[in-house]
């Protein structure tokens, strides 16, 4: 139980740090003032696997969202990982791309080895 408790404390600390980073980040609308809507389709898979393990769609609230696209690694045993695609996404939005995509390999560590999770995203945006 003790180890469970410390893991959940780590998780809540990570969540608190994430909120702080989001609060400190510039607003998305300041970084991409012509953006009207943004949706990210996110697939997460293991390296070498062709079938995504997880697919979800993130609708971004453009008016309020921080200019921060730092997605957590979905491997619960991964430490120090995650997928910060902020620079790639902001570059696409500044170029007013209606659709863009990219990949990001997690560089965290699981208990036994380097994490092999790869995040693939497709962004669909509209502009004013
Ligand atoms: Zn990871």
PDB file of C-alpha atoms and ligand atoms in Angstrom:
ATOM      1  CA  UNK A   1       0.000   0.000   0.000  1.00  0.00           C
ATOM      2  CA  UNK A   2       2.855   2.338   0.777  1.00  0.00           C
ATOM      3  CA  UNK A   3       4.194   2.071  -2.749  1.00  0.00           C
ATOM      4  CA  UNK A   4       0.703   2.646  -4.118  1.00  0.00           C
ATOM      5  CA  UNK A   5       0.395   5.779  -2.024  1.00  0.00           C
ATOM      6  CA  UNK A   6       3.761   7.164  -3.167  1.00  0.00           C
ATOM      7  CA  UNK A   7       2.905   6.490  -6.818  1.00  0.00           C
ATOM      8  CA  UNK A   8      -0.359   8.383  -6.492  1.00  0.00           C
ATOM      9  CA  UNK A   9       1.485  11.242  -4.760  1.00  0.00           C
ATOM     10  CA  UNK A  10       3.902  11.356  -7.678  1.00  0.00           C
ATOM     11  CA  UNK A  11       0.957  11.418 -10.045  1.00  0.00           C
ATOM     12  CA  UNK A  12      -0.725  14.285  -8.242  1.00  0.00           C
ATOM     13  CA  UNK A  13       2.570  16.201  -8.108  1.00  0.00           C
ATOM     14  CA  UNK A  14       2.937  15.711 -11.849  1.00  0.00           C
ATOM     15  CA  UNK A  15      -0.606  16.953 -12.348  1.00  0.00           C
ATOM     16  CA  UNK A  16       0.091  20.022 -10.214  1.00  0.00           C
ATOM     17  CA  UNK A  17       3.273  20.785 -12.159  1.00  0.00           C
ATOM     18  CA  UNK A  18       1.359  20.376 -15.398  1.00  0.00           C
ATOM     19  CA  UNK A  19      -1.258  22.882 -14.225  1.00  0.00           C
ATOM     20  CA  UNK A  20       1.480  25.344 -13.248  1.00  0.00           C
ATOM     21  CA  UNK A  21       3.120  25.028 -16.654  1.00  0.00           C
ATOM     22  CA  UNK A  22      -0.257  25.573 -18.318  1.00  0.00           C
ATOM     23  CA  UNK A  23      -0.867  28.652 -16.187  1.00  0.00           C
ATOM     24  CA  UNK A  24       2.545  30.080 -17.082  1.00  0.00           C
ATOM     25  CA  UNK A  25       2.280  29.322 -20.806  1.00  0.00           C
ATOM     26  CA  UNK A  26       1.132  32.050 -23.163  1.00  0.00           C
ATOM     27  CA  UNK A  27      -2.434  31.733 -24.376  1.00  0.00           C
ATOM     28  CA  UNK A  28      -2.920  29.880 -27.613  1.00  0.00           C
ATOM     29  CA  UNK A  29      -4.898  32.756 -29.086  1.00  0.00           C
ATOM     30  CA  UNK A  30      -1.926  35.081 -28.489  1.00  0.00           C
ATOM     31  CA  UNK A  31       0.439  32.707 -30.303  1.00  0.00           C
ATOM     32  CA  UNK A  32      -1.935  31.943 -33.180  1.00  0.00           C
ATOM     33  CA  UNK A  33      -4.350  34.892 -33.373  1.00  0.00           C
ATOM     34  CA  UNK A  34      -6.063  33.701 -36.551  1.00  0.00           C
ATOM     35  CA  UNK A  35      -6.944  30.304 -35.176  1.00  0.00           C
ATOM     36  CA  UNK A  36     -10.697  29.637 -34.988  1.00  0.00           C
ATOM     37  CA  UNK A  37     -10.869  25.973 -34.039  1.00  0.00           C
ATOM     38  CA  UNK A  38      -8.469  23.137 -33.392  1.00  0.00           C
ATOM     39  CA  UNK A  39      -8.912  19.425 -33.026  1.00  0.00           C
ATOM     40  CA  UNK A  40      -6.124  16.924 -32.432  1.00  0.00           C
ATOM     41  CA  UNK A  41      -6.545  13.276 -33.232  1.00  0.00           C
ATOM     42  CA  UNK A  42      -4.017  11.408 -31.148  1.00  0.00           C
ATOM     43  CA  UNK A  43      -2.859   7.846 -31.623  1.00  0.00           C
ATOM     44  CA  UNK A  44      -0.460   6.209 -29.267  1.00  0.00           C
ATOM     45  CA  UNK A  45       1.365   3.029 -30.226  1.00  0.00           C
ATOM     46  CA  UNK A  46       4.427   1.039 -29.415  1.00  0.00           C
ATOM     47  CA  UNK A  47       7.428   1.350 -31.674  1.00  0.00           C
ATOM     48  CA  UNK A  48       7.153  -1.062 -34.568  1.00  0.00           C
ATOM     49  CA  UNK A  49       3.441  -1.709 -34.043  1.00  0.00           C
ATOM     50  CA  UNK A  50       1.112  -0.723 -36.843  1.00  0.00           C
ATOM     51  CA  UNK A  51      -2.083  -0.810 -34.821  1.00  0.00           C
ATOM     52  CA  UNK A  52      -2.616   2.073 -32.458  1.00  0.00           C
ATOM     53  CA  UNK A  53      -3.343   1.088 -28.889  1.00  0.00           C
ATOM     54  CA  UNK A  54      -5.132   4.256 -28.036  1.00  0.00           C
ATOM     55  CA  UNK A  55      -6.884   6.800 -30.193  1.00  0.00           C
ATOM     56  CA  UNK A  56      -8.538   9.842 -28.853  1.00  0.00           C
ATOM     57  CA  UNK A  57      -9.651  13.223 -30.073  1.00  0.00           C
ATOM     58  CA  UNK A  58      -8.804  16.372 -28.197  1.00  0.00           C
ATOM     59  CA  UNK A  59     -10.940  19.396 -28.921  1.00  0.00           C
ATOM     60  CA  UNK A  60      -8.999  22.482 -27.975  1.00  0.00           C
ATOM     61  CA  UNK A  61     -10.905  25.422 -26.486  1.00  0.00           C
ATOM     62  CA  UNK A  62      -9.103  28.030 -28.574  1.00  0.00           C
ATOM     63  CA  UNK A  63     -10.318  31.038 -26.601  1.00  0.00           C
ATOM     64  CA  UNK A  64      -8.935  29.795 -23.285  1.00  0.00           C
ATOM     65  CA  UNK A  65      -6.362  27.104 -23.989  1.00  0.00           C
ATOM     66  CA  UNK A  66      -2.694  27.568 -23.117  1.00  0.00           C
ATOM     67  CA  UNK A  67      -0.186  27.420 -25.976  1.00  0.00           C
ATOM     68  CA  UNK A  68       1.121  24.162 -24.565  1.00  0.00           C
ATOM     69  CA  UNK A  69       0.745  20.752 -26.123  1.00  0.00           C
ATOM     70  CA  UNK A  70       2.535  18.528 -23.676  1.00  0.00           C
ATOM     71  CA  UNK A  71       0.734  15.203 -23.693  1.00  0.00           C
ATOM     72  CA  UNK A  72       1.439  12.633 -20.999  1.00  0.00           C
ATOM     73  CA  UNK A  73       2.799   9.212 -21.849  1.00  0.00           C
ATOM     74  CA  UNK A  74       0.022   6.685 -21.429  1.00  0.00           C
ATOM     75  CA  UNK A  75       2.333   3.980 -20.100  1.00  0.00           C
ATOM     76  CA  UNK A  76       1.620   4.107 -16.359  1.00  0.00           C
ATOM     77  CA  UNK A  77       5.078   2.728 -15.529  1.00  0.00           C
ATOM     78  CA  UNK A  78       6.889   5.356 -17.611  1.00  0.00           C
ATOM     79  CA  UNK A  79       8.883   7.944 -15.692  1.00  0.00           C
ATOM     80  CA  UNK A  80      10.146  11.220 -17.082  1.00  0.00           C
ATOM     81  CA  UNK A  81       8.397  10.664 -20.398  1.00  0.00           C
ATOM     82  CA  UNK A  82       5.689  12.466 -22.289  1.00  0.00           C
ATOM     83  CA  UNK A  83       5.159  14.064 -25.622  1.00  0.00           C
ATOM     84  CA  UNK A  84       5.794  17.790 -25.831  1.00  0.00           C
ATOM     85  CA  UNK A  85       4.753  18.698 -29.376  1.00  0.00           C
ATOM     86  CA  UNK A  86       4.145  22.369 -28.577  1.00  0.00           C
ATOM     87  CA  UNK A  87       6.715  23.713 -31.038  1.00  0.00           C
ATOM     88  CA  UNK A  88       5.541  21.536 -33.923  1.00  0.00           C
ATOM     89  CA  UNK A  89       1.875  22.361 -33.369  1.00  0.00           C
ATOM     90  CA  UNK A  90       2.470  26.102 -32.959  1.00  0.00           C
ATOM     91  CA  UNK A  91       4.595  26.200 -36.127  1.00  0.00           C
ATOM     92  CA  UNK A  92       1.757  24.569 -38.084  1.00  0.00           C
ATOM     93  CA  UNK A  93      -0.826  26.947 -36.635  1.00  0.00           C
ATOM     94  CA  UNK A  94       1.309  30.002 -37.432  1.00  0.00           C
ATOM     95  CA  UNK A  95       1.561  28.724 -41.017  1.00  0.00           C
ATOM     96  CA  UNK A  96      -2.240  28.403 -40.987  1.00  0.00           C
ATOM     97  CA  UNK A  97      -2.154  24.791 -42.081  1.00  0.00           C
ATOM     98  CA  UNK A  98      -5.673  23.316 -42.216  1.00  0.00           C
ATOM     99  CA  UNK A  99      -4.289  19.863 -41.523  1.00  0.00           C
ATOM    100  CA  UNK A 100      -0.942  18.753 -40.142  1.00  0.00           C
ATOM    101  CA  UNK A 101       0.550  15.708 -38.563  1.00  0.00           C
ATOM    102  CA  UNK A 102       3.594  14.523 -36.744  1.00  0.00           C
ATOM    103  CA  UNK A 103       5.091  11.904 -34.503  1.00  0.00           C
ATOM    104  CA  UNK A 104       6.857  12.013 -31.199  1.00  0.00           C
ATOM    105  CA  UNK A 105       8.697   9.168 -29.486  1.00  0.00           C
ATOM    106  CA  UNK A 106       8.602   9.094 -25.708  1.00  0.00           C
ATOM    107  CA  UNK A 107      12.045   9.413 -24.159  1.00  0.00           C
ATOM    108  CA  UNK A 108      11.068   8.247 -20.697  1.00  0.00           C
ATOM    109  CA  UNK A 109      12.011   5.049 -18.913  1.00  0.00           C
ATOM    110  CA  UNK A 110       9.758   2.248 -17.755  1.00  0.00           C
ATOM    111  CA  UNK A 111      10.875   0.106 -14.832  1.00  0.00           C
ATOM    112  CA  UNK A 112      13.015  -2.134 -17.035  1.00  0.00           C
ATOM    113  CA  UNK A 113      13.834  -0.338 -20.278  1.00  0.00           C
ATOM    114  CA  UNK A 114      13.441   2.756 -22.373  1.00  0.00           C
ATOM    115  CA  UNK A 115       9.819   3.545 -23.103  1.00  0.00           C
ATOM    116  CA  UNK A 116       8.818   2.592 -26.635  1.00  0.00           C
ATOM    117  CA  UNK A 117       5.633   4.573 -26.894  1.00  0.00           C
ATOM    118  CA  UNK A 118       5.174   6.693 -29.969  1.00  0.00           C
ATOM    119  CA  UNK A 119       2.525   9.341 -30.248  1.00  0.00           C
ATOM    120  CA  UNK A 120       1.157  10.231 -33.653  1.00  0.00           C
ATOM    121  CA  UNK A 121      -1.082  13.240 -34.025  1.00  0.00           C
ATOM    122  CA  UNK A 122      -3.192  14.791 -36.725  1.00  0.00           C
ATOM    123  CA  UNK A 123      -4.264  18.383 -36.242  1.00  0.00           C
ATOM    124  CA  UNK A 124      -7.296  19.826 -37.984  1.00  0.00           C
ATOM    125  CA  UNK A 125      -7.622  23.578 -37.698  1.00  0.00           C
ATOM    126  CA  UNK A 126      -9.766  26.370 -39.058  1.00  0.00           C
ATOM    127  CA  UNK A 127      -8.741  30.012 -39.208  1.00  0.00           C
ATOM    128  CA  UNK A 128     -10.491  33.359 -39.167  1.00  0.00           C
TER     129      UNK A 128
HETATM  130 ZN1  LIG B   1       6.731   6.839 -22.047  1.00  0.00          ZN
END
